[in-house]
Short mmCIF file of N, CA, C and O in Angstrom, two decimals:
data_model
loop_
_atom_site.label_atom_id
_atom_site.label_comp_id
_atom_site.label_asym_id
_atom_site.label_seq_id
_atom_site.Cartn_x
_atom_site.Cartn_y
_atom_site.Cartn_z
N GLU E 1039 -3.09 -18.35 5.79
CA GLU E 1039 -3.01 -18.27 7.25
C GLU E 1039 -4.31 -18.80 7.85
O GLU E 1039 -5.39 -18.51 7.35
N ASP E 1040 -4.16 -19.53 8.91
CA ASP E 1040 -5.33 -20.04 9.60
C ASP E 1040 -5.12 -19.88 11.10
O ASP E 1040 -4.27 -20.57 11.66
N PRO E 1041 -5.77 -18.97 11.76
CA PRO E 1041 -6.78 -18.03 11.25
C PRO E 1041 -6.12 -16.89 10.47
O PRO E 1041 -4.94 -16.57 10.69
N PRO E 1042 -6.87 -16.26 9.59
CA PRO E 1042 -6.29 -15.18 8.79
C PRO E 1042 -5.99 -13.92 9.61
O PRO E 1042 -6.61 -13.68 10.64
N SER E 1043 -5.04 -13.16 9.11
CA SER E 1043 -4.71 -11.87 9.74
C SER E 1043 -5.85 -10.89 9.53
O SER E 1043 -6.61 -10.99 8.57
N ARG E 1044 -5.94 -9.93 10.42
CA ARG E 1044 -6.86 -8.81 10.26
C ARG E 1044 -6.01 -7.61 9.86
O ARG E 1044 -5.01 -7.31 10.51
N THR E 1045 -6.40 -6.95 8.79
CA THR E 1045 -5.63 -5.80 8.32
C THR E 1045 -6.53 -4.59 8.16
O THR E 1045 -7.73 -4.71 7.90
N ARG E 1046 -5.93 -3.42 8.33
CA ARG E 1046 -6.61 -2.14 8.11
C ARG E 1046 -5.64 -1.25 7.37
O ARG E 1046 -4.48 -1.11 7.75
N ARG E 1047 -6.12 -0.66 6.28
CA ARG E 1047 -5.30 0.25 5.47
C ARG E 1047 -5.92 1.63 5.50
O ARG E 1047 -7.10 1.79 5.21
N LEU E 1048 -5.11 2.61 5.83
CA LEU E 1048 -5.54 4.00 5.78
C LEU E 1048 -4.74 4.69 4.68
O LEU E 1048 -3.50 4.66 4.70
N ILE E 1049 -5.43 5.27 3.73
CA ILE E 1049 -4.80 5.96 2.60
C ILE E 1049 -5.15 7.44 2.72
O ILE E 1049 -6.34 7.78 2.83
N THR E 1050 -4.14 8.32 2.71
CA THR E 1050 -4.39 9.75 2.89
C THR E 1050 -3.59 10.57 1.89
O THR E 1050 -2.69 10.06 1.23
N ASN E 1051 -3.92 11.83 1.80
CA ASN E 1051 -3.18 12.81 0.99
C ASN E 1051 -2.99 12.34 -0.45
O ASN E 1051 -1.90 12.40 -1.00
N ILE E 1052 -4.06 11.87 -1.07
CA ILE E 1052 -3.98 11.42 -2.46
C ILE E 1052 -3.85 12.63 -3.36
O ILE E 1052 -4.66 13.56 -3.29
N ARG E 1053 -2.81 12.62 -4.19
CA ARG E 1053 -2.56 13.74 -5.11
C ARG E 1053 -2.30 13.21 -6.51
O ARG E 1053 -1.53 12.27 -6.69
N ILE E 1054 -2.95 13.82 -7.49
CA ILE E 1054 -2.66 13.49 -8.88
C ILE E 1054 -1.49 14.36 -9.30
O ILE E 1054 -1.55 15.58 -9.27
N ILE E 1055 -0.40 13.71 -9.69
CA ILE E 1055 0.83 14.41 -10.05
C ILE E 1055 0.86 14.72 -11.54
O ILE E 1055 1.30 15.79 -11.96
N ASP E 1056 0.37 13.76 -12.35
CA ASP E 1056 0.39 13.94 -13.81
C ASP E 1056 -0.79 13.18 -14.39
O ASP E 1056 -1.16 12.11 -13.88
N ALA E 1057 -1.38 13.73 -15.43
CA ALA E 1057 -2.52 13.08 -16.07
C ALA E 1057 -2.44 13.26 -17.57
O ALA E 1057 -2.19 14.36 -18.06
N THR E 1058 -2.62 12.15 -18.28
CA THR E 1058 -2.74 12.18 -19.74
C THR E 1058 -4.02 11.44 -20.09
O THR E 1058 -4.72 10.94 -19.20
N ASP E 1059 -4.32 11.34 -21.37
CA ASP E 1059 -5.50 10.59 -21.78
C ASP E 1059 -5.38 9.11 -21.42
O ASP E 1059 -6.39 8.44 -21.20
N ALA E 1060 -4.15 8.60 -21.36
CA ALA E 1060 -3.95 7.16 -21.14
C ALA E 1060 -3.63 6.80 -19.68
O ALA E 1060 -3.96 5.70 -19.24
N GLU E 1061 -2.98 7.70 -18.92
CA GLU E 1061 -2.50 7.34 -17.58
C GLU E 1061 -2.65 8.48 -16.58
O GLU E 1061 -2.67 9.65 -16.95
N LEU E 1062 -2.72 8.09 -15.30
CA LEU E 1062 -2.67 9.02 -14.17
C LEU E 1062 -1.51 8.61 -13.28
O LEU E 1062 -1.33 7.41 -13.01
N THR E 1063 -0.73 9.56 -12.82
CA THR E 1063 0.30 9.29 -11.83
C THR E 1063 -0.16 9.93 -10.52
O THR E 1063 -0.46 11.12 -10.48
N CYS E 1064 -0.26 9.11 -9.47
CA CYS E 1064 -0.78 9.56 -8.17
C CYS E 1064 0.23 9.24 -7.07
O CYS E 1064 0.94 8.24 -7.13
N HIS E 1065 0.27 10.09 -6.05
CA HIS E 1065 1.05 9.85 -4.84
C HIS E 1065 0.09 9.86 -3.66
O HIS E 1065 -0.89 10.60 -3.66
N CYS E 1066 0.38 9.05 -2.64
CA CYS E 1066 -0.43 9.06 -1.43
C CYS E 1066 0.41 8.55 -0.26
O CYS E 1066 1.48 7.99 -0.44
N ASN E 1067 -0.08 8.78 0.94
CA ASN E 1067 0.52 8.25 2.16
C ASN E 1067 -0.34 7.10 2.64
O ASN E 1067 -1.55 7.05 2.38
N PHE E 1068 0.27 6.15 3.36
CA PHE E 1068 -0.51 5.01 3.86
C PHE E 1068 -0.05 4.61 5.25
O PHE E 1068 1.08 4.88 5.66
N LEU E 1069 -0.95 3.97 5.96
CA LEU E 1069 -0.67 3.30 7.22
C LEU E 1069 -1.37 1.95 7.14
O LEU E 1069 -2.58 1.90 6.90
N LEU E 1070 -0.61 0.88 7.27
CA LEU E 1070 -1.17 -0.47 7.21
C LEU E 1070 -0.93 -1.13 8.56
O LEU E 1070 0.20 -1.15 9.04
N ASN E 1071 -2.00 -1.64 9.17
CA ASN E 1071 -1.89 -2.33 10.45
C ASN E 1071 -2.35 -3.76 10.24
O ASN E 1071 -3.40 -4.00 9.67
N ARG E 1072 -1.55 -4.72 10.71
CA ARG E 1072 -1.86 -6.14 10.60
C ARG E 1072 -1.78 -6.77 11.98
O ARG E 1072 -0.80 -6.57 12.69
N SER E 1073 -2.82 -7.51 12.35
CA SER E 1073 -2.78 -8.25 13.62
C SER E 1073 -3.24 -9.68 13.37
O SER E 1073 -4.09 -9.94 12.50
N ARG E 1074 -2.67 -10.58 14.14
CA ARG E 1074 -2.99 -12.00 14.00
C ARG E 1074 -2.87 -12.65 15.37
O ARG E 1074 -1.90 -12.43 16.09
N LEU E 1075 -3.87 -13.46 15.69
CA LEU E 1075 -3.94 -14.12 16.98
C LEU E 1075 -3.88 -13.08 18.09
O LEU E 1075 -4.36 -11.97 17.93
N ASN E 1076 -3.28 -13.40 19.22
CA ASN E 1076 -3.23 -12.41 20.30
C ASN E 1076 -1.82 -11.87 20.53
O ASN E 1076 -1.58 -11.15 21.49
N SER E 1077 -0.87 -12.22 19.64
CA SER E 1077 0.49 -11.79 19.91
C SER E 1077 1.20 -11.13 18.73
O SER E 1077 2.25 -10.54 18.92
N GLU E 1078 0.66 -11.24 17.53
CA GLU E 1078 1.33 -10.67 16.36
C GLU E 1078 0.66 -9.36 15.96
O GLU E 1078 -0.53 -9.33 15.71
N GLU E 1079 1.44 -8.31 15.92
CA GLU E 1079 0.94 -7.03 15.43
C GLU E 1079 2.07 -6.30 14.71
O GLU E 1079 3.17 -6.17 15.22
N ASP E 1080 1.77 -5.87 13.49
CA ASP E 1080 2.75 -5.16 12.67
C ASP E 1080 2.10 -3.90 12.11
O ASP E 1080 0.90 -3.89 11.81
N SER E 1081 2.89 -2.85 11.94
CA SER E 1081 2.44 -1.63 11.30
C SER E 1081 3.50 -1.16 10.33
O SER E 1081 4.70 -1.25 10.60
N TRP E 1082 3.04 -0.70 9.19
CA TRP E 1082 3.93 -0.10 8.20
C TRP E 1082 3.33 1.23 7.78
O TRP E 1082 2.12 1.35 7.59
N CYS E 1083 4.17 2.23 7.66
CA CYS E 1083 3.71 3.51 7.13
C CYS E 1083 4.70 3.98 6.08
O CYS E 1083 5.87 3.59 6.08
N GLY E 1084 4.19 4.78 5.17
CA GLY E 1084 5.07 5.26 4.12
C GLY E 1084 4.31 5.99 3.04
O GLY E 1084 3.22 6.51 3.25
N ARG E 1085 4.91 5.97 1.86
CA ARG E 1085 4.38 6.70 0.71
C ARG E 1085 4.29 5.73 -0.46
O ARG E 1085 5.11 4.83 -0.61
N ARG E 1086 3.26 5.93 -1.28
CA ARG E 1086 3.07 5.13 -2.49
C ARG E 1086 3.08 6.03 -3.71
O ARG E 1086 2.54 7.14 -3.67
N GLU E 1087 3.66 5.56 -4.79
CA GLU E 1087 3.58 6.24 -6.08
C GLU E 1087 2.97 5.24 -7.06
O GLU E 1087 3.55 4.19 -7.33
N ASP E 1088 1.78 5.57 -7.57
CA ASP E 1088 1.05 4.66 -8.45
C ASP E 1088 0.89 5.28 -9.83
O ASP E 1088 0.73 6.49 -9.97
N VAL E 1089 0.90 4.41 -10.84
CA VAL E 1089 0.54 4.79 -12.20
C VAL E 1089 -0.70 3.97 -12.55
O VAL E 1089 -0.69 2.74 -12.48
N LEU E 1090 -1.78 4.67 -12.86
CA LEU E 1090 -3.04 4.04 -13.24
C LEU E 1090 -3.24 4.23 -14.74
O LEU E 1090 -3.08 5.34 -15.25
N ARG E 1091 -3.60 3.16 -15.43
CA ARG E 1091 -3.77 3.19 -16.88
C ARG E 1091 -5.24 2.97 -17.22
O ARG E 1091 -5.90 2.10 -16.64
N ARG E 1092 -5.75 3.73 -18.17
CA ARG E 1092 -7.12 3.55 -18.64
C ARG E 1092 -7.18 2.36 -19.59
O ARG E 1092 -6.48 2.33 -20.60
N VAL E 1093 -8.02 1.37 -19.25
CA VAL E 1093 -8.20 0.18 -20.07
C VAL E 1093 -9.70 -0.09 -20.17
O VAL E 1093 -10.35 -0.34 -19.16
N ASP E 1094 -10.23 -0.02 -21.36
CA ASP E 1094 -11.66 -0.30 -21.60
C ASP E 1094 -12.57 0.49 -20.66
O ASP E 1094 -13.52 -0.05 -20.09
N GLY E 1095 -12.27 1.76 -20.45
CA GLY E 1095 -13.11 2.63 -19.64
C GLY E 1095 -12.89 2.53 -18.14
O GLY E 1095 -13.56 3.20 -17.38
N SER E 1096 -11.96 1.68 -17.71
CA SER E 1096 -11.66 1.53 -16.28
C SER E 1096 -10.20 1.91 -16.03
O SER E 1096 -9.38 1.87 -16.94
N LEU E 1097 -9.89 2.24 -14.78
CA LEU E 1097 -8.50 2.49 -14.39
C LEU E 1097 -7.91 1.21 -13.81
O LEU E 1097 -8.50 0.60 -12.91
N LYS E 1098 -6.76 0.80 -14.32
CA LYS E 1098 -6.06 -0.40 -13.85
C LYS E 1098 -4.68 0.02 -13.34
O LYS E 1098 -4.04 0.91 -13.90
N LEU E 1099 -4.23 -0.63 -12.28
CA LEU E 1099 -2.91 -0.34 -11.73
C LEU E 1099 -1.84 -0.85 -12.69
O LEU E 1099 -1.77 -2.04 -13.00
N ALA E 1100 -0.97 0.05 -13.17
CA ALA E 1100 0.10 -0.31 -14.09
C ALA E 1100 1.44 -0.43 -13.38
O ALA E 1100 2.28 -1.25 -13.77
N LYS E 1101 1.65 0.39 -12.35
CA LYS E 1101 2.94 0.39 -11.64
C LYS E 1101 2.73 0.94 -10.24
O LYS E 1101 1.91 1.83 -10.03
N ARG E 1102 3.50 0.40 -9.28
CA ARG E 1102 3.42 0.90 -7.90
C ARG E 1102 4.81 0.84 -7.28
O ARG E 1102 5.49 -0.18 -7.35
N HIS E 1103 5.21 1.96 -6.66
CA HIS E 1103 6.46 2.01 -5.88
C HIS E 1103 6.07 2.31 -4.44
O HIS E 1103 5.26 3.20 -4.18
N ILE E 1104 6.66 1.56 -3.51
CA ILE E 1104 6.39 1.70 -2.08
C ILE E 1104 7.66 2.23 -1.41
O ILE E 1104 8.75 1.68 -1.63
N PHE E 1105 7.52 3.27 -0.60
CA PHE E 1105 8.63 3.84 0.16
C PHE E 1105 8.26 3.77 1.63
O PHE E 1105 7.44 4.56 2.11
N LEU E 1106 8.84 2.82 2.37
CA LEU E 1106 8.53 2.64 3.79
C LEU E 1106 9.32 3.64 4.63
O LEU E 1106 10.46 3.97 4.31
N GLU E 1107 8.71 4.08 5.72
CA GLU E 1107 9.39 4.97 6.66
C GLU E 1107 10.38 4.20 7.54
O GLU E 1107 11.36 4.76 8.00
N GLN E 1108 10.11 2.93 7.79
CA GLN E 1108 10.97 2.13 8.64
C GLN E 1108 12.31 1.87 7.95
O GLN E 1108 12.36 1.60 6.75
N THR E 1109 13.38 1.93 8.72
CA THR E 1109 14.69 1.59 8.18
C THR E 1109 15.02 0.12 8.39
O THR E 1109 15.87 -0.43 7.70
N VAL E 1110 14.35 -0.52 9.35
CA VAL E 1110 14.52 -1.94 9.62
C VAL E 1110 13.14 -2.57 9.68
O VAL E 1110 12.26 -2.09 10.40
N ILE E 1111 12.94 -3.64 8.93
CA ILE E 1111 11.66 -4.36 8.94
C ILE E 1111 11.71 -5.40 10.06
O ILE E 1111 12.49 -6.35 9.99
N LEU E 1112 10.90 -5.20 11.08
CA LEU E 1112 10.89 -6.12 12.23
C LEU E 1112 9.85 -7.22 12.07
O LEU E 1112 9.83 -8.16 12.85
N SER E 1113 8.98 -7.11 11.09
CA SER E 1113 7.92 -8.07 10.88
C SER E 1113 8.49 -9.41 10.43
O SER E 1113 9.44 -9.48 9.65
N GLN E 1114 7.86 -10.50 10.87
CA GLN E 1114 8.24 -11.83 10.41
C GLN E 1114 7.51 -12.20 9.13
O GLN E 1114 7.80 -13.21 8.51
N ASN E 1115 6.55 -11.36 8.73
CA ASN E 1115 5.68 -11.69 7.61
C ASN E 1115 5.43 -10.43 6.79
O ASN E 1115 5.05 -9.40 7.33
N MET E 1116 5.64 -10.51 5.49
CA MET E 1116 5.36 -9.37 4.60
C MET E 1116 4.28 -9.76 3.58
O MET E 1116 4.38 -9.43 2.42
N SER E 1117 3.27 -10.48 4.01
CA SER E 1117 2.24 -10.98 3.08
C SER E 1117 1.18 -9.92 2.76
O SER E 1117 0.38 -10.13 1.87
N SER E 1118 1.16 -8.82 3.45
CA SER E 1118 0.16 -7.78 3.21
C SER E 1118 0.45 -7.03 1.93
O SER E 1118 1.60 -6.79 1.58
N ILE E 1119 -0.61 -6.64 1.24
CA ILE E 1119 -0.47 -5.86 0.01
C ILE E 1119 -0.67 -4.40 0.37
O ILE E 1119 -1.65 -4.03 0.99
N PHE E 1120 0.26 -3.56 -0.04
CA PHE E 1120 0.20 -2.14 0.27
C PHE E 1120 -0.71 -1.43 -0.71
O PHE E 1120 -1.07 -0.35 -0.56
#
């Protein structure tokens, strides 16, 4: 995009659901706001379920499920990463 979008992500209520030596399962809520130029503005809110895997002493994202609150996506662009 030229000019690029401006995005803000708010992550809240992070909870560890399950933990083993190899993986963590976490749930959280999110609000993502995207604006571009003076006329495009989109917001998405919902819940994320992530599985983080331990690799060489670091946590890496292994799986992510996104559950949006919106029943209809009105955005013309879904390029944002949740």
